[in-house]
XYZ file of C-alpha atoms in Angstrom:
750
model
C 39.314 -30.870 4.830
C 38.218 -31.970 8.195
C 34.616 -33.541 8.284
C 32.354 -31.680 10.455
C 30.547 -32.846 13.403
C 27.010 -34.251 12.980
C 24.299 -35.530 15.499
C 22.911 -38.575 14.390
C 20.403 -39.743 17.106
C 18.851 -38.351 20.061
C 17.705 -40.518 23.038
C 15.448 -38.586 25.320
C 16.032 -41.321 28.109
C 12.451 -41.360 28.841
C 12.519 -44.265 31.481
C 15.252 -42.847 33.746
C 13.924 -39.283 33.382
C 10.667 -40.322 34.076
C 11.387 -42.165 37.281
C 13.529 -39.442 38.712
C 10.698 -36.728 38.062
C 7.991 -39.056 39.090
C 6.109 -38.720 35.812
C 6.397 -42.428 34.572
C 2.605 -42.838 35.412
C 1.575 -40.584 32.388
C 0.129 -42.350 29.687
C 2.005 -40.620 26.840
C 4.868 -41.285 24.497
C 6.414 -37.690 25.180
C 9.284 -37.257 27.741
C 7.623 -35.262 30.723
C 9.915 -33.418 33.179
C 9.613 -31.135 36.406
C 11.311 -27.903 36.521
C 14.351 -27.140 38.516
C 15.624 -30.741 38.229
C 18.336 -32.160 35.904
C 17.498 -34.521 33.183
C 19.449 -36.547 30.728
C 19.660 -36.735 26.817
C 22.028 -39.552 25.048
C 23.021 -38.581 21.777
C 25.223 -40.137 18.736
C 27.967 -38.165 17.279
C 29.394 -38.994 13.724
C 33.203 -38.412 15.262
C 35.121 -37.662 18.096
C 34.407 -34.258 19.202
C 37.503 -31.660 19.053
C 36.910 -29.137 21.984
C 38.398 -26.315 20.659
C 36.697 -26.885 17.302
C 33.672 -28.445 17.327
C 30.599 -26.927 19.102
C 27.223 -28.037 20.428
C 24.470 -26.201 21.255
C 20.789 -27.326 22.668
C 17.843 -25.270 21.801
C 14.585 -25.649 23.508
C 11.857 -23.773 22.084
C 8.177 -23.022 23.079
C 5.334 -21.593 20.775
C 5.169 -20.790 17.163
C 7.607 -17.728 17.235
C 10.240 -18.688 19.888
C 12.298 -15.726 21.035
C 15.195 -15.551 23.212
C 14.039 -12.196 24.601
C 10.827 -13.707 25.539
C 12.071 -16.712 27.166
C 10.836 -19.106 24.867
C 13.797 -19.973 23.028
C 16.436 -21.306 25.519
C 20.047 -21.872 23.678
C 22.761 -23.364 25.648
C 26.167 -23.517 24.234
C 27.819 -26.497 25.678
C 31.474 -25.548 25.004
C 30.995 -22.149 26.966
C 28.732 -23.770 29.622
C 26.768 -20.554 29.879
C 23.340 -20.245 31.111
C 20.323 -19.114 29.415
C 17.452 -17.564 31.458
C 18.427 -19.894 34.338
C 18.899 -22.743 32.049
C 22.449 -24.726 32.399
C 24.354 -27.566 30.642
C 28.079 -28.090 30.708
C 30.660 -30.684 29.373
C 31.661 -33.194 32.288
C 33.803 -36.059 30.417
C 34.925 -37.238 27.239
C 35.880 -40.661 26.028
C 36.387 -41.215 22.082
C 33.632 -40.564 20.198
C 31.468 -39.892 23.552
C 30.955 -36.640 25.286
C 29.211 -36.660 28.846
C 27.892 -33.144 29.645
C 26.458 -32.367 33.430
C 24.265 -29.332 34.473
C 23.753 -28.460 38.057
C 21.211 -30.297 39.585
C 19.077 -27.727 41.219
C 16.335 -30.241 42.672
C 18.836 -32.683 44.339
C 18.007 -36.175 44.827
C 14.513 -37.116 46.256
C 14.412 -38.452 49.587
C 15.934 -41.938 50.127
C 17.832 -41.501 46.657
C 21.351 -40.753 45.717
C 22.861 -38.691 42.891
C 22.990 -40.467 39.522
C 26.573 -41.082 38.265
C 26.705 -40.474 34.579
C 29.453 -42.369 33.781
C 29.179 -44.470 30.454
C 31.200 -47.326 31.944
C 28.759 -47.467 34.865
C 25.501 -49.582 34.953
C 23.661 -46.217 34.646
C 25.598 -45.268 31.557
C 24.936 -48.535 30.052
C 21.555 -48.993 31.011
C 19.401 -50.362 28.031
C 22.720 -51.949 26.533
C 23.138 -55.638 26.731
C 26.201 -57.540 25.695
C 29.336 -57.026 23.916
C 27.549 -56.529 20.688
C 26.415 -53.283 21.379
C 29.887 -52.022 22.563
C 30.480 -49.930 19.268
C 27.175 -48.263 19.510
C 28.134 -47.413 23.047
C 31.405 -45.883 22.119
C 29.588 -43.430 19.600
C 27.244 -42.280 22.208
C 27.115 -39.026 24.043
C 25.211 -38.425 27.471
C 24.112 -34.994 28.343
C 22.483 -33.162 31.606
C 20.374 -30.099 31.573
C 19.047 -28.504 34.379
C 16.118 -26.036 34.102
C 15.487 -23.196 36.477
C 13.052 -23.832 39.332
C 11.060 -20.917 37.441
C 10.967 -22.105 34.018
C 7.808 -21.633 32.092
C 5.483 -24.566 32.372
C 4.401 -26.019 28.917
C 5.425 -28.093 25.661
C 9.039 -27.554 24.692
C 10.857 -28.620 21.110
C 14.281 -29.714 20.918
C 17.175 -29.384 18.521
C 20.813 -29.814 18.506
C 23.179 -27.423 16.898
C 26.908 -28.482 15.759
C 28.638 -25.964 13.427
C 26.381 -25.404 10.671
C 24.207 -28.385 10.982
C 20.690 -28.715 12.814
C 19.468 -31.693 13.845
C 16.007 -32.139 14.865
C 15.172 -35.579 16.786
C 12.258 -37.571 15.599
C 10.851 -37.554 18.847
C 11.838 -33.972 20.043
C 9.107 -32.930 22.285
C 9.501 -32.359 26.100
C 6.649 -31.173 28.444
C 7.866 -29.225 31.414
C 5.642 -28.804 34.769
C 5.595 -27.517 38.170
C 7.918 -29.278 40.604
C 6.814 -29.960 44.358
C 10.243 -31.733 44.706
C 12.347 -28.845 43.799
C 13.150 -27.481 47.466
C 15.099 -24.168 48.635
C 18.037 -25.661 50.073
C 19.099 -27.511 46.766
C 17.901 -24.957 44.211
C 20.269 -22.080 42.893
C 18.510 -18.386 42.652
C 18.592 -17.019 39.177
C 18.098 -13.797 38.031
C 15.966 -12.755 34.733
C 15.574 -9.660 32.378
C 12.441 -8.473 32.130
C 11.104 -5.185 30.018
C 9.579 -2.898 32.411
C 6.565 -0.351 31.353
C 8.667 2.265 30.220
C 10.625 0.031 28.134
C 13.436 -0.304 30.479
C 15.011 -3.628 31.116
C 15.254 -4.532 34.539
C 16.941 -7.433 36.455
C 14.495 -9.521 38.895
C 15.589 -12.174 41.090
C 13.426 -15.713 40.975
C 12.761 -17.570 43.837
C 15.416 -20.254 44.653
C 12.841 -22.875 44.858
C 9.933 -23.899 42.769
C 7.038 -21.936 44.218
C 5.046 -25.286 44.547
C 7.445 -26.718 46.612
C 5.968 -29.385 49.396
C 8.281 -30.595 52.327
C 6.920 -33.822 52.691
C 6.845 -37.015 50.517
C 3.476 -37.972 52.033
C 1.913 -34.825 50.929
C 3.548 -34.958 47.396
C 1.981 -38.472 47.058
C -1.704 -37.525 47.978
C -1.800 -33.891 46.364
C 0.193 -34.634 43.207
C 0.485 -38.429 42.507
C -2.677 -39.693 43.874
C -5.096 -40.197 41.012
C -8.398 -41.384 42.987
C -9.931 -39.713 46.068
C -13.020 -38.389 47.618
C -15.314 -35.555 47.216
C -17.617 -34.889 49.986
C -21.476 -34.022 50.014
C -24.613 -34.370 51.753
C -25.015 -32.214 54.688
C -23.145 -31.261 57.749
C -25.292 -33.511 59.790
C -24.834 -36.460 57.307
C -21.602 -36.128 55.249
C -21.537 -38.419 52.331
C -18.287 -39.355 50.628
C -18.169 -39.796 46.844
C -15.644 -41.667 45.317
C -13.547 -39.678 42.434
C -11.311 -40.456 39.689
C -8.952 -37.755 39.208
C -6.967 -39.638 36.381
C -4.288 -36.635 35.814
C -2.088 -39.415 34.305
C -4.668 -40.944 31.862
C -4.178 -40.816 27.951
C -4.507 -36.844 26.198
C -5.400 -35.450 29.982
C -2.121 -33.492 30.198
C -2.200 -32.586 26.842
C -5.936 -31.204 27.510
C -4.472 -29.197 30.088
C -1.582 -27.845 27.897
C -4.482 -26.961 25.687
C -6.257 -25.100 28.554
C -3.084 -23.113 28.933
C -2.402 -21.766 25.558
C -5.803 -21.069 24.991
C -6.512 -19.525 28.240
C -6.088 -15.714 29.233
C -2.507 -16.479 30.285
C 0.265 -14.086 29.064
C 3.633 -15.908 28.258
C 5.416 -14.422 30.972
C 2.774 -15.842 33.458
C 3.173 -19.567 32.257
C 6.024 -19.758 35.158
C 3.655 -18.672 37.831
C 1.601 -20.819 39.797
C -0.733 -18.130 40.694
C -1.897 -16.937 37.351
C -1.711 -20.590 36.001
C -4.130 -21.430 38.721
C -6.347 -18.700 38.327
C -6.598 -19.253 34.285
C -7.355 -22.722 35.004
C -10.432 -22.083 37.429
C -11.365 -19.826 34.704
C -11.073 -22.358 31.604
C -12.812 -25.327 33.463
C -16.191 -23.646 33.066
C -17.511 -23.032 29.577
C -18.468 -18.871 30.435
C -15.075 -18.511 29.628
C -13.565 -19.187 26.200
C -15.861 -22.251 25.795
C -14.193 -23.811 28.346
C -14.457 -27.476 29.600
C -17.924 -27.943 31.394
C -21.354 -26.421 30.648
C -22.896 -25.522 34.249
C -26.505 -26.547 34.684
C -28.438 -26.407 38.022
C -32.019 -26.712 36.211
C -32.798 -30.487 37.028
C -33.015 -30.841 33.402
C -30.157 -32.759 31.684
C -31.222 -33.939 27.944
C -28.525 -33.829 25.649
C -25.830 -34.356 28.271
C -24.910 -36.174 31.288
C -26.759 -35.161 34.645
C -23.791 -34.344 37.230
C -24.227 -36.755 39.380
C -23.596 -39.399 37.054
C -19.818 -38.286 36.822
C -17.209 -40.390 38.900
C -14.132 -38.937 37.466
C -12.277 -36.307 35.685
C -10.558 -37.743 32.873
C -13.483 -38.728 30.809
C -14.530 -35.136 31.128
C -11.068 -33.785 30.033
C -10.846 -36.598 27.479
C -13.922 -35.347 25.775
C -13.426 -31.883 25.689
C -9.967 -32.147 23.996
C -11.276 -34.671 21.522
C -13.961 -31.981 20.682
C -12.726 -28.774 21.641
C -16.474 -28.177 22.920
C -17.716 -27.573 26.233
C -19.015 -30.983 28.010
C -22.417 -31.059 29.431
C -23.044 -30.792 32.232
C -21.369 -30.046 35.845
C -22.399 -28.652 39.011
C -19.693 -27.648 41.814
C -18.300 -30.905 42.875
C -17.409 -31.826 39.248
C -15.886 -28.427 38.545
C -13.888 -28.881 41.783
C -12.830 -32.645 40.618
C -11.772 -31.417 37.113
C -9.691 -28.247 38.602
C -7.898 -30.468 40.865
C -7.029 -33.148 38.246
C -5.718 -30.361 36.023
C -3.818 -28.620 38.836
C -2.413 -32.069 39.487
C -1.367 -32.853 36.009
C 0.421 -29.516 35.664
C 2.669 -30.001 39.155
C 0.588 -27.986 41.095
C -0.371 -29.655 44.605
C -4.390 -29.766 44.820
C -7.139 -31.030 46.711
C -10.737 -30.677 46.657
C -12.475 -29.131 49.552
C -16.132 -29.094 50.729
C -17.804 -26.311 53.136
C -20.935 -27.540 54.240
C -23.986 -24.740 54.775
C -21.947 -22.492 52.407
C -23.333 -18.814 51.779
C -23.677 -17.136 48.520
C -23.227 -13.589 49.342
C -24.492 -11.917 46.061
C -24.571 -8.181 47.730
C -20.872 -8.953 49.088
C -21.805 -7.564 52.644
C -20.581 -10.378 54.549
C -24.286 -11.272 55.404
C -26.883 -13.507 54.048
C -30.237 -12.040 54.129
C -33.411 -14.609 54.251
C -36.921 -13.222 53.955
C -39.959 -15.156 55.178
C -43.604 -14.338 55.628
C -45.526 -15.104 58.879
C -46.137 -18.677 57.417
C -42.418 -19.238 57.213
C -42.406 -19.539 53.679
C -39.354 -17.943 51.830
C -40.384 -14.644 50.261
C -38.407 -15.390 46.996
C -38.565 -11.848 45.187
C -36.323 -10.393 48.280
C -34.127 -13.613 49.157
C -31.362 -13.183 46.715
C -28.848 -14.605 48.772
C -28.479 -18.476 49.228
C -27.368 -20.946 51.359
C -25.761 -24.118 49.559
C -26.172 -27.486 51.541
C -22.460 -27.919 50.418
C -20.059 -26.208 48.108
C -16.853 -27.938 46.438
C -13.850 -26.141 45.418
C -10.330 -26.673 44.850
C -7.411 -25.621 47.092
C -3.949 -25.081 45.292
C -0.672 -25.173 47.291
C 1.744 -22.402 46.438
C 4.084 -19.452 47.790
C 2.511 -16.083 47.221
C 5.402 -13.917 46.112
C 2.682 -11.299 45.140
C 1.404 -10.863 48.521
C 2.731 -10.044 52.086
C 4.370 -12.589 53.934
C 1.935 -14.745 55.814
C -0.331 -15.825 52.805
C 1.566 -18.854 51.622
C 0.243 -22.318 51.547
C -3.262 -23.044 50.732
C -5.182 -21.054 48.382
C -8.886 -21.292 47.323
C -9.493 -21.592 43.670
C -13.000 -22.573 42.587
C -14.122 -23.527 38.939
C -17.807 -23.356 39.531
C -18.934 -19.975 38.000
C -20.789 -18.266 40.544
C -19.824 -14.223 40.066
C -17.743 -12.439 37.794
C -13.846 -11.774 38.955
C -12.118 -9.083 37.029
C -14.461 -9.998 34.023
C -13.912 -13.570 34.458
C -16.356 -16.448 35.899
C -13.933 -17.567 38.694
C -12.428 -17.304 41.889
C -9.308 -17.048 43.511
C -6.351 -18.030 44.174
C -7.537 -16.659 47.703
C -4.960 -17.185 50.753
C -6.753 -19.591 53.175
C -4.871 -17.594 55.766
C -6.034 -14.148 54.802
C -9.574 -15.724 55.306
C -8.939 -16.910 58.675
C -7.707 -13.450 59.584
C -10.423 -11.759 57.961
C -8.236 -9.843 55.429
C -10.848 -9.898 52.804
C -9.059 -7.500 50.305
C -5.963 -9.791 50.257
C -5.613 -12.049 47.109
C -8.664 -12.505 44.594
C -11.857 -12.784 45.665
C -11.229 -13.099 49.239
C -14.322 -11.410 50.340
C -16.338 -13.503 48.733
C -14.889 -16.808 49.873
C -14.794 -15.558 53.682
C -18.851 -15.006 53.261
C -18.853 -18.775 52.076
C -17.764 -19.715 55.504
C -17.976 -17.430 57.934
C -20.864 -14.884 56.846
C -23.612 -13.528 59.471
C -27.097 -14.919 58.765
C -29.962 -12.693 59.048
C -33.477 -13.848 58.802
C -36.090 -11.007 58.347
C -39.709 -11.448 58.633
C -42.320 -9.723 56.066
C -45.284 -8.631 57.266
C -48.752 -6.651 55.902
C -49.809 -4.432 58.826
C -52.405 -2.022 57.727
C -51.914 -2.558 53.974
C -48.646 -1.791 54.031
C -45.599 -4.057 54.033
C -43.609 -4.229 56.873
C -39.957 -5.940 57.554
C -38.246 -6.770 60.733
C -35.313 -8.094 61.612
C -36.136 -11.756 63.282
C -32.635 -13.106 64.236
C -29.105 -12.715 63.508
C -27.176 -16.219 63.449
C -23.502 -16.146 63.643
C -22.610 -19.749 63.555
C -24.735 -20.945 61.085
C -22.276 -20.755 57.855
C -19.276 -22.880 57.149
C -19.564 -26.037 58.583
C -17.276 -29.105 58.696
C -15.068 -27.986 56.160
C -13.858 -31.190 54.845
C -10.980 -33.132 52.480
C -9.553 -36.171 52.017
C -7.203 -37.147 54.501
C -3.230 -37.614 53.537
C -2.624 -41.254 52.568
C -5.890 -42.362 54.220
C -9.501 -43.189 53.079
C -11.032 -40.888 55.181
C -12.365 -37.055 55.748
C -10.100 -34.768 57.280
C -11.970 -31.702 59.204
C -9.725 -28.304 58.057
C -12.612 -26.056 59.412
C -10.038 -24.530 61.921
C -7.780 -23.733 58.887
C -10.572 -21.202 57.727
C -11.758 -19.692 60.903
C -11.517 -19.344 64.428
C -14.020 -21.896 66.713
C -17.531 -20.472 66.460
C -18.728 -18.323 69.256
C -15.171 -17.605 70.292
C -13.548 -13.932 71.141
C -11.116 -14.666 68.416
C -13.962 -15.438 65.749
C -15.980 -12.327 66.364
C -12.756 -10.085 66.269
C -12.025 -11.352 62.927
C -15.756 -10.576 61.597
C -15.295 -7.080 63.114
C -12.100 -6.792 61.349
C -13.434 -8.067 58.282
C -16.348 -5.466 58.621
C -14.233 -2.535 59.204
C -12.839 -3.023 55.661
C -15.911 -2.558 53.758
C -16.780 0.952 52.744
C -20.025 0.793 54.550
C -21.028 0.054 57.979
C -23.200 -2.614 59.333
C -26.843 -1.646 58.862
C -28.397 -4.258 61.652
C -28.505 -4.821 65.366
C -29.379 -7.841 66.987
C -32.721 -7.797 68.030
C -33.504 -8.070 71.939
C -36.125 -10.769 72.595
C -38.872 -10.206 75.542
C -39.222 -13.926 76.512
C -37.881 -15.910 73.719
C -34.718 -17.291 73.944
C -34.168 -20.250 71.482
C -35.997 -22.330 68.868
C -34.369 -25.645 68.122
C -35.036 -28.265 65.544
C -33.820 -31.983 65.491
C -33.082 -32.710 61.835
C -32.196 -36.415 61.802
C -31.814 -37.584 58.154
C -35.128 -39.677 57.188
C -35.187 -42.897 55.246
C -36.394 -42.234 51.876
C -40.216 -42.862 51.648
C -40.687 -42.485 55.333
C -43.025 -39.486 56.866
C -41.114 -36.110 57.591
C -41.168 -35.630 61.361
C -39.850 -32.366 63.092
C -39.180 -32.206 66.786
C -39.345 -28.683 67.546
C -38.153 -27.209 71.182
C -39.096 -23.868 72.492
C -36.758 -22.348 75.105
C -38.364 -19.217 76.798
C -36.965 -16.875 79.737
C -39.959 -17.330 82.203
C -42.145 -19.818 82.487
C -45.634 -18.080 82.198
C -48.681 -19.079 80.381
C -48.759 -18.157 76.708
C -50.444 -19.287 73.759
C -47.654 -19.987 70.889
C -48.446 -20.711 67.215
C -45.519 -23.034 65.673
C -45.757 -22.666 61.802
C -43.892 -24.674 59.105
C -43.169 -23.952 55.462
C -41.336 -26.632 53.415
C -39.605 -27.181 50.002
C -38.244 -30.005 48.332
C -34.851 -28.285 47.068
C -31.656 -28.797 45.171
C -28.395 -28.504 46.925
C -28.199 -24.951 46.084
C -31.498 -24.031 47.460
C -33.377 -24.064 44.207
C -36.966 -25.026 44.901
C -37.974 -28.286 43.069
C -41.499 -28.422 44.774
C -43.265 -27.019 47.459
C -44.494 -29.474 49.982
C -46.770 -27.350 52.048
C -47.630 -25.320 55.184
C -48.224 -26.526 58.658
C -49.506 -24.722 61.871
C -50.115 -26.043 65.265
C -51.113 -24.007 68.463
C -50.115 -24.598 71.880
C -50.621 -23.408 75.234
C -47.446 -23.315 76.909
C -46.252 -22.768 80.657
C -42.892 -24.261 81.290
C -39.861 -22.708 80.025
C -39.122 -25.353 77.448
C -41.804 -26.722 75.527
C -41.683 -29.489 72.864
C -44.007 -29.967 69.765
C -43.848 -32.290 66.735
C -44.653 -31.420 63.309
C -45.314 -34.102 60.822
C -45.743 -34.442 56.799
C -47.071 -37.677 55.149
C -44.599 -39.027 52.759
C -46.781 -38.617 49.983
C -46.135 -34.896 50.036
C -42.621 -35.325 48.355
C -42.645 -39.030 46.976
C -44.449 -37.698 44.080
C -41.741 -35.374 42.990
C -38.782 -37.661 43.379
C -38.545 -38.616 40.023
C -39.653 -35.196 38.313
C -36.109 -33.797 38.706
C -32.764 -35.289 37.980
C -30.804 -34.003 41.056
C -30.632 -35.599 44.649
C -33.266 -33.625 46.766
C -33.067 -32.082 50.421
C -36.106 -30.767 52.309
C -35.598 -27.135 53.495
C -37.632 -24.791 55.067
C -38.511 -22.497 58.238
C -39.992 -23.154 61.201
C -41.434 -20.318 63.486
C -42.820 -19.505 66.650
C -45.182 -16.418 67.441
C -46.277 -15.779 70.887
C -50.078 -14.402 70.392
C -50.180 -12.202 73.382
C -47.081 -10.354 72.623
C -46.476 -10.947 68.710
C -42.905 -11.873 69.568
C -41.283 -14.268 66.842
C -38.524 -16.248 66.411
C -37.596 -18.679 63.530
C -35.072 -21.109 62.369
C -34.254 -22.569 59.101
C -34.348 -26.443 59.007
C -32.541 -28.625 56.413
C -33.103 -32.412 56.170
C -31.341 -35.063 54.035
C -32.444 -38.415 52.799
C -30.951 -42.141 53.864
C -30.862 -44.898 51.278
C -30.483 -48.549 51.487
C -27.030 -49.949 50.822
C -26.311 -52.853 48.493
C -23.504 -55.783 48.594
C -20.904 -56.541 46.058
C -18.904 -59.400 45.595
C -15.460 -59.000 43.345
C -12.345 -60.712 43.376
C -9.335 -59.667 45.762
C -6.896 -60.229 42.534
C -6.998 -59.892 38.977
C -4.806 -60.012 35.661
C -4.770 -57.866 32.606
C -6.984 -59.086 30.035
C -8.687 -61.699 31.951
C -12.306 -60.626 32.780
C -13.421 -59.943 36.248
C -17.247 -60.871 37.602
C -18.599 -58.344 39.947
C -21.827 -59.166 41.713
C -24.099 -56.877 42.984
C -27.080 -57.594 45.408
C -29.629 -55.018 46.256
C -32.855 -55.244 48.415
C -35.089 -52.258 48.115
C -36.196 -51.600 51.739
C -38.006 -48.407 51.060
C -41.685 -48.130 51.063
C -41.524 -46.899 47.351
C -40.861 -48.600 44.138
C -37.360 -47.591 42.297
C -37.809 -47.108 38.493
C -34.945 -47.292 35.820
C -32.599 -49.246 38.389
C -28.925 -49.284 36.839
C -25.921 -51.033 38.023
C -22.414 -49.877 36.831
C -18.736 -50.395 37.675
C -15.804 -47.894 36.956
C -12.294 -47.964 37.629
C -8.893 -46.127 36.261
C -7.785 -50.104 35.388
C -10.803 -50.404 32.978
C -10.794 -49.354 29.765
C -14.497 -47.943 29.943
C -17.417 -48.160 32.201
C -19.423 -51.023 32.447
C -23.327 -51.378 33.359
C -26.241 -53.103 33.249
C -30.246 -52.356 33.649
C -32.409 -53.568 36.398
C -35.438 -51.712 35.374
C -38.209 -51.403 38.218
C -37.516 -52.832 41.699
C -40.492 -52.606 43.880
C -40.494 -52.358 47.499
C -39.106 -55.584 49.477
C -37.887 -56.939 46.267
C -33.820 -58.298 45.918
C -32.185 -58.156 42.478
C -28.954 -59.497 41.607
C -26.669 -58.759 38.510
C -23.518 -59.841 37.453
C -21.222 -57.357 35.737
C -17.988 -58.655 33.517
C -15.201 -56.279 33.665
C -11.762 -56.697 31.824
C -8.486 -54.602 33.723
C -6.084 -53.327 31.156
C -3.820 -51.783 33.601
C -1.706 -53.334 36.542
C -1.411 -52.316 40.014
C -3.670 -51.583 42.937
C -6.752 -50.345 41.098
C -9.774 -49.041 43.138
C -13.285 -50.342 41.538
C -16.509 -47.975 42.250
C -19.578 -49.625 41.904
C -22.852 -47.275 41.538
C -26.637 -47.897 41.695
C -28.832 -45.245 40.417
C -32.424 -44.723 39.709
C -34.894 -41.886 39.255
C -35.759 -41.874 42.779
C -32.265 -42.647 44.370
C -29.815 -40.668 42.452
C -26.761 -42.460 43.884
C -25.577 -45.248 46.015
C -22.092 -46.462 45.874
C -19.791 -49.206 46.822
C -16.359 -49.750 46.297
C -13.238 -52.364 46.427
C -9.654 -52.079 45.736
C -8.397 -54.989 43.545
C -4.596 -55.979 42.897
C -4.641 -56.432 39.148
C -1.036 -58.297 37.786
C 0.470 -58.634 34.161
C-alpha cells in the first residue's frame, strides 16, 4: 500500500514576505501581510506528490468558530486551483519532492520592483540556504504562493495544511492580514461574494477591484502608513506650536492591541473588511466611554492617579499599557486621542494623519451657530452659554474610498476619537468626508453636520442686560469668519506644517463660502432665527492679540472704528479669564473699564492687567493656560454696543541641547540640557526628559526650583536599543511652564 503524502514543516518565509508587504518594521514574531497581494509559503513534503492522487489544501481560519459561509474559513484546494471568496492559489511547477504553487498577484510589484520568480533553482528559491550540505533539504521542499482578495477580512488568521487524511498545523501558524494602500486598481482582480440578504435570500455582490484604502503615490504611503513619528499642532492660530509625537505603530504589542480593539468593538464580522466601519469603531474604542476603551478623557485640570495629558509624547506607551492591563489609561485630551487613533489606523493599514483646527467650534445645539452670551462688562454669562470655542481641536483623517456614499466623497475622512457628543449611541465621530464638509452637505456620511460647525459655524455674540428689572437679550454681532482657522497637518516627507484649510472650506468672506453656508442652513429642519444687526455709527472693534512672555503684564491694544467723526463718549470694558484650551475657566482675572472722549473715526486705547493677576494661578491647574475674554465698547449717548472675543497665548523661553550626531546600539549617549530662566517668576518642579522610539524607555532627571535669571545644566544618559535614524525628543516641564521641547535626529548603528 502506497504511503500517503504528509507535510513535515511549513516555513512562512517571514523575511521575504514582510519586505514585499512593507511590514518588516513590526516588532513581532508572527507574519504580517497586506490583503490583495501575493505571499509565499515553503513546506516540506514526505515524498514526491502524485498530481492525480495526492491532494493539498490550505485552510486559513479566523475567530473561534470559523465558517466558509461567513468568510471566516478559507479553504484552497491546490489541485483544482479554485478560488474561495476571492482567495487564490494554484500549482505552478513540480520537481521531485518539490511543488511550487503560484496565485494571481493582485497588487503587482511596488514601484521600482520586479515580479519575484519562484524558481527553486534561482537565488530567491534558495534564499536562506547555503552550500551543498543543504541540497537534500532543498529537494524536499515546496513553495506555495497565495493571494488574498483586496476585500478580505482584516485580522488574525490561523493556517493549517491538509493532505488526504492528514491535517498539519505549523508551530508558527498565525498570520496578520492588514489593509493594503499599495493595492492598485489596475492590477487587482474584481471578485464577487455571496451575501445573505435580509429576507434570507443569498445575493451576489461585486467587490471593489482595489483595496478601498489605495493611495496612488509612494510618498503618501511613506508618510501616512510607514512614518512612525510626526507632529501635533497646538497653541492658537496666531501662535501655532508643534508638539513632536511618536506614533510607534510598529512597536511591540501595538498591532496586537489594535486587533484586540477590533474584536472587542461593535464591529460585525462582515464589517472587518470595510475601512469605513473599522475606522468608525476604532474612533469609538480609543476612548473609555465605549466598552472601556483605551483612554479616559479628563479636562478637569486634576490628574491624580494618572498621567497629565500634556506629558504624553507618543501613542505606543498608551496602547501597550492598555493591552497589558485591558483597563482604560488615564488621562487623555483631544491631541492624545488623535495621536492614538492615527497610530491605530496606520497599524491596521488605513492611511491616517492628525489634523488640528484652530478656533474650533463645539456646537452643542447643532444649529450651525455658536451662541456666546455676555453681560454689560463683557463677562461670559455661563448659565446661558452652552456652546464653546476651543483654541484648537485635534482629530484624525483617514483615507478611503466611500462606496457607501454618492461619487465625490472619496479621499480624506474626519474620524474623531475625542468623546464629545453621542453618534448613533456611541461616543465617536465620523468618518465624515472632507469633500462633503467643504460643500456644506451636512447630512452626507457620519456626523458631517457636527464637523461642519467645528470649522465653519457662524459666531453670534448676545448681550444680556437687566432693563426695568427684566432681563433683555439682544444680538450684538454676527461673526462669519471666526471659526476654523489655520487647519493644519504635517507636510508629506517634511518636518513642517501644511495648511489644509482650503480642503475644508472656500476662502472666508468669498461668495462661494457664503453660498455653502446658505446651502447648509437650507438642509436644516428650521430656519435661521437671527438677522445681522445694523450699527448706527460703530463699524469695528479690533484688538491686537500678540503672545505675551509668561510673567509679563497683559497689554491689549484696542482700536475702535466708526462711520462718522463725531464727538462721543465711549466706555471700553474688558473681562478676562485664565482658561484651558477648551474654554473651561481656571481663574477669573477681573474686569476693567476705561472711559474715553472720542472725536476721530479711529480711536485707540490700551487695557493693561498686571502680571500678578494671573501668575498666582499658574501652578494651581495642571493644564497649559490661555487668556480669554471679551472687550466691549459702548457709546453712552446712543447705547450702541460692539464686542469682540480675545484670546492670548503665552510665550516661553527655549533651552539648548547637546547630543551626538551618531550613536551605537547598546552604548550610552549623553544628552546635555542647558536652560536659563529668563522669566520674571521662579519655575518649580523642573524636570528634563528624553524620549525616542530608539530607546527602551523614557529617561528623566529632576531639577527642582529654578529662580528667575538662573541657568541650570543637566546630563541625561540614554542607551539606544534600535538602529536607524532615530528622533530624540527632549522636554522641559514645570508647574508653571507645562512643556518646552527640543529635538534632534541621531543615526544609530549596530
